[in-house]
Short mmCIF file of C-alpha atoms in Angstrom, two decimals:
data_model
loop_
_atom_site.label_atom_id
_atom_site.label_comp_id
_atom_site.label_asym_id
_atom_site.label_seq_id
_atom_site.Cartn_x
_atom_site.Cartn_y
_atom_site.Cartn_z
CA MET A 1 27.50 110.15 -45.54
CA ALA A 2 28.77 110.16 -41.97
CA GLY A 3 27.88 107.16 -39.87
CA LEU A 4 27.99 103.43 -40.29
CA VAL A 5 27.04 101.20 -43.18
CA VAL A 6 24.72 98.45 -42.01
CA SER A 7 25.83 94.95 -42.98
CA ILE A 8 24.16 91.59 -42.53
CA LYS A 9 27.64 90.03 -42.51
CA ASP A 10 28.46 91.98 -39.32
CA GLN A 11 25.23 90.79 -37.74
CA MET A 12 25.92 87.14 -38.57
CA ASN A 13 29.50 87.53 -37.32
CA GLN A 14 28.11 88.71 -33.97
CA LEU A 15 26.12 85.49 -33.82
CA ILE A 16 29.29 83.45 -34.51
CA ARG A 17 31.23 85.38 -31.85
CA LEU A 18 28.46 84.64 -29.34
CA ALA A 19 28.86 80.92 -30.06
CA GLY A 20 32.65 81.17 -29.89
CA LEU A 21 32.42 82.85 -26.49
CA GLU A 22 30.05 80.23 -25.07
CA ILE A 23 32.15 77.35 -26.41
CA TYR A 24 35.32 78.95 -25.07
CA ASN A 25 33.77 79.46 -21.62
CA HIS A 26 32.90 75.73 -21.45
CA ARG A 27 35.94 74.47 -23.36
CA LYS A 28 37.28 72.12 -20.66
CA GLU A 29 34.12 70.04 -20.40
CA ILE A 30 33.33 70.02 -24.13
CA ARG A 31 36.91 69.19 -25.11
CA GLN A 32 37.19 66.38 -22.58
CA GLU A 33 33.94 64.78 -23.75
CA TRP A 34 35.00 65.15 -27.38
CA GLU A 35 38.38 63.48 -26.71
CA ASP A 36 36.65 60.66 -24.83
CA LEU A 37 34.29 60.19 -27.77
CA ILE A 38 37.16 60.05 -30.31
CA ASN A 39 39.22 57.66 -28.16
CA GLY A 40 36.20 55.39 -27.76
CA LEU A 41 35.14 55.30 -31.41
CA ASN A 42 36.77 51.95 -32.16
CA ARG A 43 34.88 50.43 -29.25
CA ARG A 44 31.56 51.77 -30.54
CA ARG A 45 31.42 50.47 -34.07
CA THR A 46 27.65 50.58 -34.09
CA MET A 47 27.83 54.39 -34.18
CA ILE A 48 30.67 54.96 -36.68
CA ASP A 49 33.55 52.86 -37.91
CA VAL A 50 36.90 54.65 -38.08
CA SER A 51 40.38 53.33 -38.77
CA SER A 52 43.31 54.05 -36.48
CA GLU A 53 44.57 56.56 -39.08
CA GLU A 54 41.19 58.35 -39.13
CA GLN A 55 41.20 58.40 -35.34
CA ARG A 56 44.65 60.03 -35.39
CA ILE A 57 43.39 62.66 -37.84
CA LEU A 58 40.42 63.42 -35.57
CA LEU A 59 42.67 63.93 -32.56
CA GLN A 60 44.76 66.34 -34.63
CA PHE A 61 41.60 68.16 -35.68
CA ASN A 62 40.63 68.36 -32.01
CA GLN A 63 43.88 70.22 -31.23
CA LEU A 64 43.44 72.47 -34.28
CA PHE A 65 39.83 73.31 -33.40
CA TRP A 66 40.59 74.31 -29.81
CA SER A 67 43.66 76.32 -30.81
CA LEU A 68 41.43 78.51 -33.00
CA ILE A 69 38.44 78.90 -30.64
CA PRO A 70 39.97 81.90 -28.76
CA LYS A 71 40.29 83.78 -32.09
CA PHE A 72 36.51 83.89 -32.48
CA ASN A 73 36.42 86.19 -29.44
CA THR A 74 38.87 88.77 -30.79
CA GLU A 75 38.61 91.53 -33.38
CA GLU A 76 40.13 89.17 -35.94
CA ASP A 77 38.08 88.70 -39.11
CA ILE A 78 35.78 85.66 -38.76
CA ASN A 79 36.34 84.65 -42.39
CA GLU A 80 40.09 84.71 -41.86
CA VAL A 81 39.81 82.38 -38.87
CA LEU A 82 37.56 80.00 -40.82
CA ARG A 83 39.93 80.05 -43.79
CA GLN A 84 42.81 79.24 -41.46
CA LEU A 85 40.83 76.30 -40.09
CA GLN A 86 40.09 75.22 -43.66
CA SER A 87 43.73 75.44 -44.76
CA ASP A 88 45.11 73.66 -41.66
CA TRP A 89 42.48 70.93 -42.01
CA GLU A 90 43.53 70.24 -45.60
CA THR A 91 47.13 69.91 -44.40
CA ILE A 92 46.38 67.30 -41.72
CA ASN A 93 43.55 65.44 -43.48
CA ARG A 94 44.64 65.00 -47.12
CA SER A 95 41.32 63.25 -47.94
CA ILE A 96 41.83 60.51 -45.33
CA LEU A 97 38.60 61.09 -43.42
CA GLN A 98 35.53 60.58 -45.61
CA PRO A 99 33.03 63.51 -45.79
CA HIS A 100 30.05 61.58 -44.38
CA LYS A 101 32.09 60.58 -41.32
CA LEU A 102 33.27 64.16 -40.84
CA MET A 103 29.66 65.42 -41.01
CA LEU A 104 28.54 62.94 -38.35
CA LEU A 105 31.45 63.72 -36.03
CA ILE A 106 31.03 67.51 -36.29
CA THR A 107 27.32 67.01 -35.56
CA LEU A 108 28.26 65.04 -32.44
CA LEU A 109 30.63 67.84 -31.39
CA GLU A 110 27.79 70.35 -31.81
CA GLN A 111 25.48 68.19 -29.69
CA LEU A 112 28.13 68.01 -26.95
CA ALA A 113 28.48 71.80 -27.02
CA GLN A 114 24.70 72.35 -26.89
CA LYS A 115 24.25 69.87 -24.05
CA THR A 116 27.10 71.27 -21.94
CA ILE A 117 26.05 74.88 -22.37
CA ASN A 118 22.39 74.05 -21.62
CA VAL A 119 23.42 72.26 -18.42
CA HIS A 120 25.08 75.48 -17.28
CA GLY A 121 21.82 77.42 -17.56
CA LYS A 122 22.24 78.85 -21.06
CA ASN A 123 19.07 77.26 -22.43
CA ASP A 124 18.48 80.28 -24.65
CA ILE A 125 17.17 80.06 -28.22
CA HIS A 126 19.65 82.69 -29.48
CA VAL A 127 22.61 80.87 -27.95
CA HIS A 128 21.27 77.63 -29.45
CA GLN A 129 20.93 79.23 -32.89
CA SER A 130 24.38 80.82 -32.69
CA ILE A 131 26.02 77.45 -31.92
CA GLN A 132 24.02 75.80 -34.70
CA GLN A 133 25.18 78.46 -37.17
CA PHE A 134 28.77 78.25 -35.88
CA PHE A 135 29.11 74.52 -36.54
CA SER A 136 27.30 74.84 -39.87
CA LEU A 137 30.00 77.30 -41.01
CA VAL A 138 32.80 75.14 -39.60
CA LEU A 139 31.53 72.07 -41.47
CA GLN A 140 31.03 74.10 -44.64
CA HIS A 141 34.67 75.19 -44.58
CA LEU A 142 35.96 71.71 -43.75
CA LEU A 143 34.10 70.13 -46.67
CA VAL A 144 35.13 72.71 -49.27
CA GLU A 145 38.68 73.05 -50.54
CA SER A 146 40.29 76.38 -49.68
CA SER A 147 41.34 76.83 -53.31
CA SER A 148 37.67 77.23 -54.22
CA HIS A 149 37.28 80.61 -52.53
CA TYR A 150 37.81 83.84 -54.41
CA LEU A 151 41.40 85.08 -54.35
CA THR A 152 42.04 88.18 -52.27
CA ILE A 153 44.82 90.76 -52.11
CA GLU A 154 46.26 88.88 -49.13
CA ASP A 155 46.27 85.62 -51.13
CA PHE A 156 48.25 87.44 -53.82
CA PHE A 157 50.86 88.68 -51.37
CA ASN A 158 51.16 85.24 -49.76
CA LYS A 159 51.84 83.63 -53.15
CA MET A 160 54.34 86.31 -54.14
CA ILE A 161 56.28 86.13 -50.87
CA ASP A 162 56.64 82.37 -51.28
CA THR A 163 58.10 82.76 -54.78
CA GLU A 164 61.89 82.40 -54.82
CA ASP A 165 62.59 85.31 -57.19
CA SER A 166 59.79 87.53 -55.85
CA PRO A 167 60.48 91.29 -55.81
CA PHE A 168 58.48 91.57 -52.56
CA LEU A 169 60.62 91.57 -49.42
CA TRP A 170 57.79 91.66 -46.88
CA PHE A 171 54.18 92.70 -46.44
CA ALA A 172 52.03 93.63 -43.44
CA LYS A 173 48.28 93.64 -42.98
CA ILE A 174 47.15 96.81 -41.19
CA LEU A 175 44.27 97.14 -38.76
CA SER A 176 42.81 100.50 -37.66
CA THR A 177 41.50 100.51 -34.07
CA ASP A 178 40.67 103.05 -31.37
CA LYS A 179 44.23 102.59 -30.10
CA GLY A 180 45.76 103.51 -33.45
CA ILE A 181 47.23 101.56 -36.38
CA LEU A 182 48.17 97.95 -35.58
CA ILE A 183 49.86 95.18 -37.55
CA SER A 184 47.57 92.15 -37.61
CA ARG A 185 49.90 90.07 -39.80
CA PHE A 186 53.52 90.34 -40.96
CA VAL A 187 55.16 88.01 -43.52
CA ALA A 188 58.76 88.28 -44.76
CA ASN A 189 60.37 86.62 -47.77
CA LEU A 190 62.24 83.50 -46.65
CA ARG A 191 65.42 84.49 -48.47
CA LEU A 192 65.85 87.45 -46.10
CA GLU A 193 66.38 85.04 -43.18
CA ILE A 194 64.88 87.46 -40.69
CA ASP A 195 65.09 86.09 -37.16
CA GLU A 196 61.73 84.89 -35.74
CA THR A 197 62.19 87.18 -32.72
CA TYR A 198 62.43 90.19 -35.02
CA GLN A 199 59.34 89.09 -36.92
CA LYS A 200 57.39 88.92 -33.65
CA MET A 201 58.67 92.38 -32.69
CA VAL A 202 57.51 93.78 -36.02
CA ALA A 203 54.12 92.12 -35.62
CA SER A 204 53.68 93.81 -32.23
CA LEU A 205 54.29 97.35 -33.55
CA GLN A 206 51.59 100.03 -33.46
CA GLY A 207 51.50 103.74 -34.18
CA PRO A 208 49.36 106.77 -34.99
CA SER A 209 49.80 106.48 -38.79
CA ILE A 210 50.83 104.05 -41.53
CA GLU A 211 53.80 106.27 -42.43
CA LEU A 212 55.29 106.11 -38.93
CA LEU A 213 54.58 102.38 -38.74
CA SER A 214 56.42 101.83 -42.05
CA GLU A 215 59.45 103.77 -40.78
CA ALA A 216 59.50 101.74 -37.57
CA ILE A 217 59.51 98.45 -39.51
CA LEU A 218 62.38 99.60 -41.74
CA ARG A 219 64.46 100.68 -38.73
CA LEU A 220 63.79 97.40 -36.92
CA LEU A 221 64.89 95.37 -39.96
CA SER A 222 67.79 97.65 -40.97
CA ASP A 223 70.39 94.94 -40.23
CA SER A 224 68.81 92.65 -42.84
CA LEU A 225 67.72 95.28 -45.35
CA PRO A 226 69.45 98.50 -46.49
CA GLU A 227 66.83 101.12 -45.65
CA ALA A 228 68.01 103.65 -48.24
CA ASP A 229 67.38 101.25 -51.16
CA LEU A 230 63.85 100.31 -50.13
CA GLU A 231 60.37 101.65 -50.72
CA VAL A 232 57.27 100.88 -48.65
CA VAL A 233 53.99 101.15 -50.57
CA PRO A 234 50.54 101.32 -48.96
CA VAL A 235 47.59 99.47 -50.54
CA ALA A 236 43.97 99.87 -49.44
CA SER A 237 40.74 98.24 -50.55
CA ASP A 238 37.26 99.03 -49.21
CA LYS A 239 37.80 96.61 -46.32
CA GLU A 240 41.52 96.10 -45.74
CA SER A 241 44.85 97.92 -45.78
CA TYR A 242 48.35 96.58 -46.44
CA ILE A 243 51.88 97.86 -46.77
CA TYR A 244 54.49 96.01 -48.83
CA CYS A 245 58.20 96.51 -49.30
CA LEU A 246 60.45 96.12 -52.36
CA THR A 247 63.57 97.75 -53.72
CA LYS A 248 63.25 101.15 -55.37
CA SER A 249 64.41 99.78 -58.71
CA GLU A 250 61.78 97.02 -58.64
CA SER A 251 59.12 99.43 -57.43
CA GLU A 252 59.10 101.46 -60.64
CA LYS A 253 58.54 98.33 -62.74
CA PHE A 254 55.90 96.69 -60.57
CA LYS A 255 53.72 99.62 -59.48
CA PRO A 256 51.70 99.95 -62.75
CA VAL A 257 51.16 96.17 -63.01
CA LEU A 258 50.30 95.92 -59.35
CA SER A 259 47.75 98.72 -59.62
CA LEU A 260 45.94 96.81 -62.36
CA LEU A 261 46.10 93.56 -60.37
CA LEU A 262 44.73 95.22 -57.25
CA HIS A 263 41.84 96.72 -59.23
CA MET A 264 41.02 93.22 -60.50
CA PHE A 265 41.15 91.83 -56.96
CA GLU A 266 38.78 94.53 -55.74
CA GLU A 267 36.29 93.60 -58.46
CA ASN A 268 36.74 89.96 -57.53
CA GLU A 269 36.07 90.75 -53.87
CA LYS A 270 32.84 92.55 -54.80
CA ILE A 271 31.60 89.43 -56.61
CA SER A 272 32.61 87.33 -53.60
CA GLU A 273 30.79 89.73 -51.27
CA VAL A 274 27.56 89.40 -53.27
CA LEU A 275 27.75 85.60 -52.94
CA GLU A 276 28.48 85.87 -49.20
CA ILE A 277 25.48 88.20 -48.74
CA LYS A 278 23.29 85.60 -50.45
CA ASN A 279 24.47 82.89 -48.06
CA ASP A 280 24.27 85.13 -45.00
CA TRP A 281 20.74 86.40 -45.65
CA LYS A 282 19.48 82.86 -46.22
CA ASP A 283 20.93 81.76 -42.89
CA SER A 284 19.64 84.87 -41.17
CA LEU A 285 16.14 84.45 -42.61
CA ILE A 286 15.98 80.81 -41.48
CA LEU A 287 16.90 81.85 -37.94
CA PHE A 288 14.31 84.67 -38.07
CA ASP A 289 11.58 82.21 -39.13
CA GLU A 290 12.54 79.77 -36.37
CA TRP A 291 12.36 82.57 -33.80
CA ILE A 292 8.88 83.75 -34.86
CA MET A 293 7.49 80.21 -35.01
CA LEU A 294 8.43 79.67 -31.37
CA ALA A 295 5.56 82.03 -30.47
CA ARG A 296 2.67 80.34 -28.66
CA ASN A 297 0.10 83.03 -29.50
CA PHE A 298 -0.40 86.17 -31.56
CA GLN A 299 0.96 88.51 -28.90
CA GLU A 300 4.23 86.55 -28.74
CA ALA A 301 4.37 86.38 -32.54
CA ILE A 302 4.23 90.18 -32.72
CA GLU A 303 6.92 90.48 -30.01
CA ASN A 304 9.17 88.01 -31.86
CA VAL A 305 8.69 89.78 -35.18
CA VAL A 306 9.67 93.15 -33.73
CA SER A 307 12.67 91.85 -31.75
CA GLY A 308 13.66 89.53 -34.63
CA PHE A 309 14.25 92.47 -36.95
CA THR A 310 17.02 93.63 -34.61
CA LYS A 311 18.38 90.19 -33.66
CA TYR A 312 18.86 88.91 -37.21
CA LEU A 313 19.31 92.18 -39.10
CA PRO A 314 21.86 94.90 -38.31
CA PHE A 315 19.51 97.37 -36.59
CA GLU A 316 19.20 98.62 -33.00
CA ARG A 317 15.55 99.76 -32.74
CA ALA A 318 12.32 98.53 -34.30
CA ALA A 319 8.71 99.68 -34.14
CA LEU A 320 5.71 97.88 -35.64
CA PHE A 321 2.74 99.77 -37.08
CA TYR A 322 -0.56 98.31 -38.24
CA TYR A 323 -2.30 99.52 -41.40
CA THR A 324 -6.10 99.69 -41.54
CA LYS A 325 -9.06 101.48 -43.10
CA THR A 326 -11.60 103.14 -40.84
CA GLU A 327 -15.35 103.00 -41.30
CA THR A 328 -15.13 106.36 -43.07
CA GLY A 329 -12.51 105.04 -45.54
CA GLU A 330 -9.42 106.68 -44.01
CA ASP A 331 -6.06 104.86 -44.31
CA ILE A 332 -4.62 104.83 -40.80
CA GLY A 333 -1.26 103.77 -39.36
CA LEU A 334 -1.48 102.57 -35.75
CA GLY A 335 1.43 101.96 -33.40
CA VAL A 336 1.55 98.39 -32.08
CA MET A 337 4.89 97.66 -30.40
CA GLY A 338 8.46 98.85 -30.04
CA HIS A 339 11.79 97.13 -29.40
CA LYS A 340 14.28 99.32 -27.52
CA ILE A 341 11.60 102.04 -27.86
CA ALA A 342 8.86 102.51 -25.27
CA THR A 343 5.84 100.56 -26.52
CA LYS A 344 3.51 102.97 -24.74
CA GLU A 345 4.87 105.83 -26.86
CA ILE A 346 4.51 103.76 -30.04
CA ARG A 347 0.93 102.81 -29.18
CA SER A 348 0.00 106.44 -28.73
CA ILE A 349 0.59 107.02 -32.45
CA ARG A 350 -2.42 107.11 -34.75
CA GLU A 351 -1.64 108.78 -38.08
CA ASN A 352 -3.70 109.34 -41.21
CA LEU A 353 -1.56 108.12 -44.12
CA VAL A 354 -2.86 110.93 -46.31
CA ASN A 355 -0.28 113.01 -44.45
CA LEU A 356 2.48 110.50 -45.35
CA PRO A 357 2.29 109.92 -49.13
CA GLN A 358 5.75 108.35 -49.45
CA ILE A 359 4.96 105.77 -46.78
CA THR A 360 1.63 104.99 -48.47
CA LYS A 361 3.51 104.47 -51.74
CA THR A 362 5.98 102.19 -49.97
CA LEU A 363 3.17 100.04 -48.56
CA LEU A 364 1.38 99.77 -51.90
CA HIS A 365 4.55 98.80 -53.79
CA ILE A 366 5.67 96.42 -51.01
CA GLN A 367 9.23 97.72 -51.17
CA PRO A 368 11.35 98.99 -48.26
CA LEU A 369 11.97 102.72 -48.09
CA TYR A 370 15.39 104.00 -46.96
CA LEU A 371 15.38 107.54 -45.57
CA PRO A 372 18.85 109.06 -45.10
CA ASN A 373 17.06 111.92 -43.34
CA ALA A 374 13.79 110.95 -41.59
CA GLU A 375 12.70 114.56 -41.24
CA ALA A 376 12.24 114.78 -45.01
CA VAL A 377 9.27 112.39 -44.82
CA LEU A 378 8.00 112.06 -41.24
CA PRO A 379 6.25 114.72 -39.16
CA LYS A 380 8.71 116.79 -37.15
CA ARG A 381 7.07 115.87 -33.85
CA PHE A 382 7.94 112.16 -34.35
CA VAL A 383 11.47 112.95 -35.49
CA GLN A 384 12.05 114.99 -32.34
CA GLN A 385 10.22 112.61 -29.98
CA PHE A 386 12.28 109.55 -31.02
CA ARG A 387 15.40 111.46 -32.16
CA LEU A 388 15.24 109.93 -35.62
CA GLU A 389 17.97 110.33 -38.23
CA SER A 390 18.34 107.62 -40.89
CA LEU A 391 15.47 105.16 -41.11
CA VAL A 392 14.26 102.10 -43.04
CA ILE A 393 10.53 101.39 -43.41
CA VAL A 394 9.72 97.74 -44.20
CA PRO A 395 6.22 96.72 -45.40
CA ILE A 396 4.75 93.67 -43.65
CA TYR A 397 2.98 91.87 -46.47
CA SER A 398 1.39 88.45 -47.03
CA ALA A 399 1.57 87.31 -50.66
CA PHE A 400 -0.70 84.36 -49.85
CA THR A 401 -3.58 86.45 -48.50
CA GLN A 402 -2.68 89.53 -50.59
CA GLN A 403 -2.74 91.62 -47.39
CA ILE A 404 -0.67 94.63 -46.42
CA LEU A 405 -0.64 94.26 -42.65
CA GLY A 406 1.57 97.19 -41.72
CA ALA A 407 5.22 98.21 -41.56
CA VAL A 408 8.28 97.97 -39.34
CA PHE A 409 10.40 101.08 -38.81
CA LEU A 410 14.11 100.32 -38.26
CA ASP A 411 17.07 102.48 -37.25
CA GLN A 412 20.43 102.41 -35.47
CA GLY A 413 19.32 104.29 -32.36
CA GLU A 414 18.77 107.89 -31.32
CA GLY A 415 20.44 110.41 -33.59
CA GLU A 416 22.33 107.77 -35.64
CA LYS A 417 22.92 108.14 -39.36
CA PHE A 418 23.65 105.09 -41.49
CA ALA A 419 23.88 104.03 -45.13
CA ILE A 420 22.36 100.92 -46.66
CA SER A 421 22.98 99.09 -49.94
CA THR A 422 20.38 98.09 -52.51
CA ALA A 423 21.28 94.44 -51.88
CA MET A 424 20.53 94.90 -48.19
CA LEU A 425 17.14 96.46 -48.95
CA SER A 426 16.30 93.40 -51.04
CA VAL A 427 17.17 91.17 -48.09
CA ILE A 428 14.94 93.23 -45.79
CA THR A 429 12.07 92.82 -48.26
CA LYS A 430 12.17 89.06 -47.67
CA PHE A 431 12.06 89.57 -43.90
CA GLY A 432 8.95 91.73 -44.26
CA GLN A 433 7.25 89.11 -46.42
CA HIS A 434 8.09 86.22 -44.09
CA ALA A 435 6.82 88.19 -41.08
CA GLY A 436 3.64 88.97 -43.03
CA GLU A 437 2.96 85.34 -43.93
CA ILE A 438 3.28 84.22 -40.32
CA LEU A 439 1.23 87.07 -38.82
CA ALA A 440 -1.47 86.73 -41.49
CA LYS A 441 -2.21 83.21 -40.23
CA TYR A 442 -3.66 84.74 -37.07
CA SER A 443 -6.22 86.79 -39.02
CA THR A 444 -9.65 85.51 -40.01
CA ALA A 445 -12.45 86.97 -42.10
CA LYS A 446 -14.69 87.37 -39.04
CA GLU A 447 -12.26 88.75 -36.54
CA ASN A 448 -9.24 90.99 -36.81
CA ILE A 449 -6.80 89.64 -34.28
CA TRP A 450 -4.64 92.74 -34.72
CA SER A 451 -6.99 94.30 -32.21
CA VAL A 452 -4.24 93.57 -29.70
CA THR A 453 -4.06 97.36 -29.69
CA ASN A 454 -7.79 97.86 -30.31
CA LYS A 455 -6.98 101.23 -31.78
CA THR A 456 -8.37 100.13 -35.12
CA LEU A 457 -11.77 100.10 -33.43
CA LEU A 458 -11.71 103.68 -32.17
CA SER A 459 -12.18 106.89 -34.09
CA ASN A 460 -10.34 110.11 -33.26
CA ARG A 461 -13.55 111.52 -31.73
CA GLU A 462 -13.93 108.45 -29.50
CA ILE A 463 -10.34 108.84 -28.30
CA GLU A 464 -11.00 112.53 -27.53
CA ILE A 465 -14.04 111.59 -25.42
CA LEU A 466 -12.07 108.87 -23.59
CA LYS A 467 -9.36 111.38 -22.68
CA LEU A 468 -11.94 113.80 -21.28
CA MET A 469 -13.56 111.00 -19.26
CA ALA A 470 -10.12 110.06 -17.90
CA GLU A 471 -9.67 113.69 -16.81
CA GLY A 472 -12.90 113.42 -14.79
CA LYS A 473 -15.16 115.43 -17.09
CA THR A 474 -18.90 114.74 -16.98
CA ILE A 475 -20.95 114.00 -20.09
CA ASP A 476 -22.31 117.57 -20.06
CA GLU A 477 -18.79 119.05 -19.71
CA ALA A 478 -17.44 116.87 -22.51
CA ALA A 479 -20.36 117.83 -24.74
CA GLU A 480 -19.71 121.53 -24.13
CA LEU A 481 -15.97 121.23 -24.83
CA LEU A 482 -16.51 119.25 -28.04
CA PHE A 483 -19.51 121.29 -29.24
CA LEU A 484 -21.69 118.15 -29.24
CA SER A 485 -25.02 117.35 -27.65
CA LYS A 486 -24.93 115.34 -24.43
CA TYR A 487 -26.94 112.61 -26.19
CA THR A 488 -24.27 112.28 -28.89
CA VAL A 489 -21.53 112.01 -26.23
CA ARG A 490 -23.57 109.38 -24.38
CA ASP A 491 -23.93 107.39 -27.63
CA TYR A 492 -20.16 107.62 -28.17
CA ILE A 493 -19.53 106.27 -24.66
CA THR A 494 -21.87 103.34 -25.28
CA ILE A 495 -19.98 102.51 -28.50
CA ILE A 496 -16.60 102.86 -26.74
CA LYS A 497 -17.62 100.48 -23.94
CA LYS A 498 -18.77 97.92 -26.48
CA LYS A 499 -15.57 98.17 -28.50
CA LEU A 500 -13.36 97.87 -25.43
CA ASN A 501 -15.52 95.14 -23.91
CA ALA A 502 -15.98 97.27 -20.78
CA GLN A 503 -18.92 97.19 -18.35
CA ASN A 504 -18.73 100.87 -17.42
CA ARG A 505 -16.82 104.07 -18.04
CA THR A 506 -14.22 103.30 -15.35
CA GLN A 507 -13.41 99.98 -16.98
CA ALA A 508 -13.24 101.60 -20.41
CA ILE A 509 -10.77 104.23 -19.14
CA ALA A 510 -8.66 101.55 -17.42
CA GLU A 511 -8.58 99.46 -20.60
CA ALA A 512 -7.71 102.51 -22.68
CA ILE A 513 -4.79 103.32 -20.38
CA ARG A 514 -3.63 99.69 -20.44
CA GLN A 515 -3.68 99.74 -24.24
CA GLY A 516 -1.55 102.90 -24.17
CA PHE A 517 -3.58 105.32 -26.29
CA ILE A 518 -4.59 107.75 -23.56
#
């Protein structure tokens, strides 16, 4: 399928990049306070007791931390930056600083960052959460040995290059961008004794294709390596691309073995990805819950639910619909609110679910529905009005009260196609359930607080009469147009005023317009 594949990892990485940007923008103040704190630790033994050696390690960590901060604001892979931090930390620490002291000191660094950024007017919950998540990941990587992560293709090449009798002469990690093919990393075997200047020149190369890039590298290194005897081989996984170089004689022997090894690494990466998704969705769900619980009333809770689906999941637009039964037993879907979609347009929607059997089935089974093509399920008028392509429909459900409250519709924006994995749909299920539990707390047996839209209280006939009243029609004119008696229309108006808590017809029309259904 054309279009993007939505990923919760990408969404969480955006959160980390936001934190990296804010920390970088305030680096002078935060770094100075952090250095002052480290230098003063021995004078503040009541807070934490560190030896002179531990203090030295912390100052080294300080330099390491700030050298890597700019990388969180580039296109470089976040995991790679964190792994680099992890590896460099192991080199300088060597188990000198005890874990409990490290945890306390990283917490103090986070507090300094939060305080400094807040002082500069960034007292924003999303910035706060991003910094919290940033330091949580940093601490996680500092406390876990780098050898514990799943080996990747790049790990394999690194090990092979370092081996004295390795057949690999060099390898390069390739990055595809709008500007073309770039080299994000280049490593040569030490026995080649390639000058550092040449290595930097190679690392700066870019071109329109991997083939041309490979030729350029061979020409640049022709003084060290006989080009005619060499072969450059491309390797690609689902996420990354590499090229490696060896002699033609070695190539014939190693290609079959390497193909098997690379297949094993790809399988290994898939297992690693599943574990990362588990960690990411847990973090994302915690942040989502925190965001909703900041609401001071039901209206704000609804707003936070709708916006939260796009802030903590990889979607651009969200619309919330309420599910109810009318007095005549009809199952109705009512528009409540939109995020990056006009709420007035969403609130104008009132649809009988008999016309949408797949959505009804989705609600009853409490499972998200992924629609590669929205037109296959939704009425054409909605598809055209909102320019829908791919779509995910998420039931909002409370297991505690056994209530189906409604559904959230999610997409990537007007006319955007996207694919979604089964694992991701499972994650979204949890978001729908958590939203349902929180929103259900606002409902009581006596009063349906979802009447924020009040559409659940009005029948189609009542809405028709309201529209005619808004157009200036008299009771007699409305009766004639609707083939009703004037007494029946008058009774409808009385009911409408009561439902909308209006004193007269003018107030009822004003309230109906405010609520967005006429």
